[in-house]
PDB file of C-alpha atoms in Angstrom:
ATOM      1  CA  MET O   1      65.260  30.839  56.799  1.00  0.00           C
ATOM      2  CA  ALA O   2      66.507  27.826  54.865  1.00  0.00           C
ATOM      3  CA  ARG O   3      64.152  28.719  52.073  1.00  0.00           C
ATOM      4  CA  ILE O   4      65.686  32.170  51.728  1.00  0.00           C
ATOM      5  CA  LYS O   5      69.179  30.656  51.518  1.00  0.00           C
ATOM      6  CA  VAL O   6      68.050  28.305  48.721  1.00  0.00           C
ATOM      7  CA  MET O   7      66.461  31.208  46.844  1.00  0.00           C
ATOM      8  CA  LYS O   8      69.624  33.285  47.243  1.00  0.00           C
ATOM      9  CA  LYS O   9      71.668  30.356  45.989  1.00  0.00           C
ATOM     10  CA  ASN O  10      69.426  29.988  42.892  1.00  0.00           C
ATOM     11  CA  VAL O  11      69.653  33.708  42.198  1.00  0.00           C
ATOM     12  CA  THR O  12      73.414  33.660  42.399  1.00  0.00           C
ATOM     13  CA  LEU O  13      73.602  30.614  40.099  1.00  0.00           C
ATOM     14  CA  PHE O  14      71.365  32.403  37.627  1.00  0.00           C
ATOM     15  CA  ALA O  15      73.500  35.536  37.866  1.00  0.00           C
ATOM     16  CA  GLN O  16      76.648  33.527  37.268  1.00  0.00           C
ATOM     17  CA  ALA O  17      75.319  31.842  34.099  1.00  0.00           C
ATOM     18  CA  ASP O  18      77.386  32.554  31.009  1.00  0.00           C
ATOM     19  CA  PHE O  19      74.740  34.030  28.694  1.00  0.00           C
ATOM     20  CA  PRO O  20      77.083  35.016  25.866  1.00  0.00           C
ATOM     21  CA  GLN O  21      78.346  31.434  25.668  1.00  0.00           C
ATOM     22  CA  LEU O  22      74.784  30.104  25.832  1.00  0.00           C
ATOM     23  CA  SER O  23      73.651  32.438  23.063  1.00  0.00           C
ATOM     24  CA  LYS O  24      76.529  31.251  20.857  1.00  0.00           C
ATOM     25  CA  HIS O  25      75.364  27.659  21.285  1.00  0.00           C
ATOM     26  CA  ILE O  26      71.768  28.617  20.493  1.00  0.00           C
ATOM     27  CA  ILE O  27      72.859  30.469  17.354  1.00  0.00           C
ATOM     28  CA  LYS O  28      74.940  27.478  16.218  1.00  0.00           C
ATOM     29  CA  LEU O  29      71.971  25.194  16.792  1.00  0.00           C
ATOM     30  CA  MET O  30      69.667  27.512  14.836  1.00  0.00           C
ATOM     31  CA  ASP O  31      72.178  27.633  11.964  1.00  0.00           C
ATOM     32  CA  TYR O  32      72.371  23.850  11.959  1.00  0.00           C
ATOM     33  CA  VAL O  33      68.563  23.581  11.826  1.00  0.00           C
ATOM     34  CA  GLN O  34      68.445  26.136   8.993  1.00  0.00           C
ATOM     35  CA  HIS O  35      70.999  24.183   6.966  1.00  0.00           C
ATOM     36  CA  ILE O  36      69.039  20.966   7.433  1.00  0.00           C
ATOM     37  CA  ALA O  37      65.769  22.679   6.453  1.00  0.00           C
ATOM     38  CA  THR O  38      67.370  24.186   3.337  1.00  0.00           C
ATOM     39  CA  ALA O  39      68.856  20.840   2.298  1.00  0.00           C
ATOM     40  CA  CYS O  40      65.468  19.150   2.765  1.00  0.00           C
ATOM     41  CA  LEU O  41      63.767  21.841   0.683  1.00  0.00           C
ATOM     42  CA  ILE O  42      66.307  21.441  -2.113  1.00  0.00           C
ATOM     43  CA  LEU O  43      65.874  17.649  -2.090  1.00  0.00           C
ATOM     44  CA  ILE O  44      62.084  17.984  -2.208  1.00  0.00           C
ATOM     45  CA  LEU O  45      62.266  20.389  -5.162  1.00  0.00           C
ATOM     46  CA  LEU O  46      64.719  18.173  -7.049  1.00  0.00           C
ATOM     47  CA  SER O  47      62.631  15.051  -6.532  1.00  0.00           C
ATOM     48  CA  TRP O  48      59.490  16.922  -7.621  1.00  0.00           C
ATOM     49  CA  GLY O  49      61.237  18.190 -10.744  1.00  0.00           C
ATOM     50  CA  ILE O  50      62.594  14.780 -11.688  1.00  0.00           C
ATOM     51  CA  SER O  51      59.235  13.100 -11.157  1.00  0.00           C
ATOM     52  CA  SER O  52      57.432  15.740 -13.222  1.00  0.00           C
ATOM     53  CA  PHE O  53      59.748  15.035 -16.182  1.00  0.00           C
ATOM     54  CA  LYS O  54      58.559  11.430 -16.195  1.00  0.00           C
ATOM     55  CA  GLN O  55      54.880  12.373 -16.531  1.00  0.00           C
ATOM     56  CA  PRO O  56      53.272  11.904 -19.946  1.00  0.00           C
ATOM     57  CA  ILE O  57      52.508  14.922 -22.116  1.00  0.00           C
ATOM     58  CA  ASN O  58      48.955  16.294 -22.250  1.00  0.00           C
ATOM     59  CA  ASP O  59      46.641  16.176 -25.275  1.00  0.00           C
ATOM     60  CA  GLU O  60      47.510  19.675 -26.483  1.00  0.00           C
ATOM     61  CA  GLN O  61      51.230  18.885 -26.494  1.00  0.00           C
ATOM     62  CA  PHE O  62      50.572  15.560 -28.242  1.00  0.00           C
ATOM     63  CA  GLN O  63      48.575  17.292 -30.996  1.00  0.00           C
ATOM     64  CA  TYR O  64      51.346  19.866 -31.408  1.00  0.00           C
ATOM     65  CA  LEU O  65      53.871  17.048 -31.745  1.00  0.00           C
ATOM     66  CA  GLN O  66      51.697  15.235 -34.289  1.00  0.00           C
ATOM     67  CA  GLY O  67      51.286  18.435 -36.284  1.00  0.00           C
ATOM     68  CA  PHE O  68      55.031  18.803 -36.619  1.00  0.00           C
ATOM     69  CA  ALA O  69      55.387  15.138 -37.550  1.00  0.00           C
ATOM     70  CA  THR O  70      53.501  15.863 -40.791  1.00  0.00           C
ATOM     71  CA  GLN O  71      54.822  19.336 -41.697  1.00  0.00           C
ATOM     72  CA  SER O  72      57.527  19.879 -44.295  1.00  0.00           C
ATOM     73  CA  LEU O  73      59.205  23.175 -43.344  1.00  0.00           C
ATOM     74  CA  TYR O  74      61.347  21.966 -40.436  1.00  0.00           C
ATOM     75  CA  SER O  75      62.965  18.674 -41.432  1.00  0.00           C
ATOM     76  CA  ASN O  76      64.877  18.032 -38.170  1.00  0.00           C
ATOM     77  CA  SER O  77      61.768  18.732 -36.101  1.00  0.00           C
ATOM     78  CA  ARG O  78      59.703  16.453 -38.322  1.00  0.00           C
ATOM     79  CA  GLU O  79      62.222  13.608 -38.060  1.00  0.00           C
ATOM     80  CA  SER O  80      62.558  13.860 -34.294  1.00  0.00           C
ATOM     81  CA  ALA O  81      58.765  14.141 -33.847  1.00  0.00           C
ATOM     82  CA  ASN O  82      58.249  11.032 -35.999  1.00  0.00           C
ATOM     83  CA  TYR O  83      60.939   9.222 -34.023  1.00  0.00           C
ATOM     84  CA  LEU O  84      59.261  10.093 -30.704  1.00  0.00           C
ATOM     85  CA  LEU O  85      55.825   9.044 -31.930  1.00  0.00           C
ATOM     86  CA  ASN O  86      57.178   5.777 -33.389  1.00  0.00           C
ATOM     87  CA  GLN O  87      59.073   4.944 -30.194  1.00  0.00           C
ATOM     88  CA  ALA O  88      55.971   5.603 -28.107  1.00  0.00           C
ATOM     89  CA  GLN O  89      53.867   3.447 -30.410  1.00  0.00           C
ATOM     90  CA  MET O  90      56.383   0.591 -30.493  1.00  0.00           C
ATOM     91  CA  SER O  91      56.920   0.484 -26.744  1.00  0.00           C
ATOM     92  CA  GLN O  92      53.227   1.204 -26.068  1.00  0.00           C
ATOM     93  CA  THR O  93      54.078   4.040 -23.711  1.00  0.00           C
ATOM     94  CA  GLU O  94      53.355   7.729 -23.855  1.00  0.00           C
ATOM     95  CA  VAL O  95      55.836  10.466 -24.672  1.00  0.00           C
ATOM     96  CA  ASN O  96      57.015  11.987 -21.396  1.00  0.00           C
ATOM     97  CA  GLN O  97      57.714  15.632 -20.582  1.00  0.00           C
ATOM     98  CA  PHE O  98      61.500  15.225 -20.769  1.00  0.00           C
ATOM     99  CA  GLN O  99      61.364  13.829 -24.311  1.00  0.00           C
ATOM    100  CA  TYR O 100      58.911  16.546 -25.320  1.00  0.00           C
ATOM    101  CA  PHE O 101      61.152  19.328 -23.999  1.00  0.00           C
ATOM    102  CA  LYS O 102      64.144  17.833 -25.800  1.00  0.00           C
ATOM    103  CA  TRP O 103      62.105  17.890 -29.008  1.00  0.00           C
ATOM    104  CA  LEU O 104      61.069  21.495 -28.358  1.00  0.00           C
ATOM    105  CA  ARG O 105      64.723  22.458 -27.983  1.00  0.00           C
ATOM    106  CA  VAL O 106      65.529  20.848 -31.369  1.00  0.00           C
ATOM    107  CA  HIS O 107      62.552  22.618 -32.933  1.00  0.00           C
ATOM    108  CA  HIS O 108      63.495  25.994 -31.443  1.00  0.00           C
ATOM    109  CA  ARG O 109      67.107  25.724 -32.670  1.00  0.00           C
ATOM    110  CA  GLU O 110      65.909  24.807 -36.132  1.00  0.00           C
ATOM    111  CA  GLN O 111      63.478  27.740 -36.147  1.00  0.00           C
ATOM    112  CA  GLN O 112      66.275  30.109 -35.181  1.00  0.00           C
ATOM    113  CA  ARG O 113      68.597  28.672 -37.831  1.00  0.00           C
ATOM    114  CA  ILE O 114      66.006  29.059 -40.595  1.00  0.00           C
ATOM    115  CA  HIS O 115      65.071  32.563 -39.440  1.00  0.00           C
ATOM    116  CA  PHE O 116      68.755  33.556 -39.439  1.00  0.00           C
ATOM    117  CA  GLN O 117      69.270  32.080 -42.920  1.00  0.00           C
ATOM    118  CA  LYS O 118      66.254  33.994 -44.258  1.00  0.00           C
ATOM    119  CA  SER O 119      67.532  37.263 -42.815  1.00  0.00           C
ATOM    120  CA  VAL O 120      70.990  36.682 -44.359  1.00  0.00           C
ATOM    121  CA  GLU O 121      69.436  35.874 -47.757  1.00  0.00           C
ATOM    122  CA  VAL O 122      67.413  39.104 -47.694  1.00  0.00           C
ATOM    123  CA  GLU O 123      70.540  41.195 -47.199  1.00  0.00           C
TER     124      GLU O 123
END
């Protein structure tokens, strides 16, 4: 008989539980966990990106850079390529990806400028 009373008491406690309030707390907790997971993912991607910029360039990129150090068509690209190669030789380090991409940006702008000048001269 006492066992039945305890079971009835447990059932009534369960029936009186505030499930909408409990679900709000669970949703808040899940949102908090999602925000933490997203922040961790962003930090991981940023650290990976920053570390990959510090890696040295590969052989194909180095040959491309050396080729532009000796060409005569793009003077700004040639000067910046020579500067990068001289700095790497003087400090006895390799050219990293960040420096290479900066050089590529200079080269691309110079290519666009010369292409635009040629098209204006033709007209």
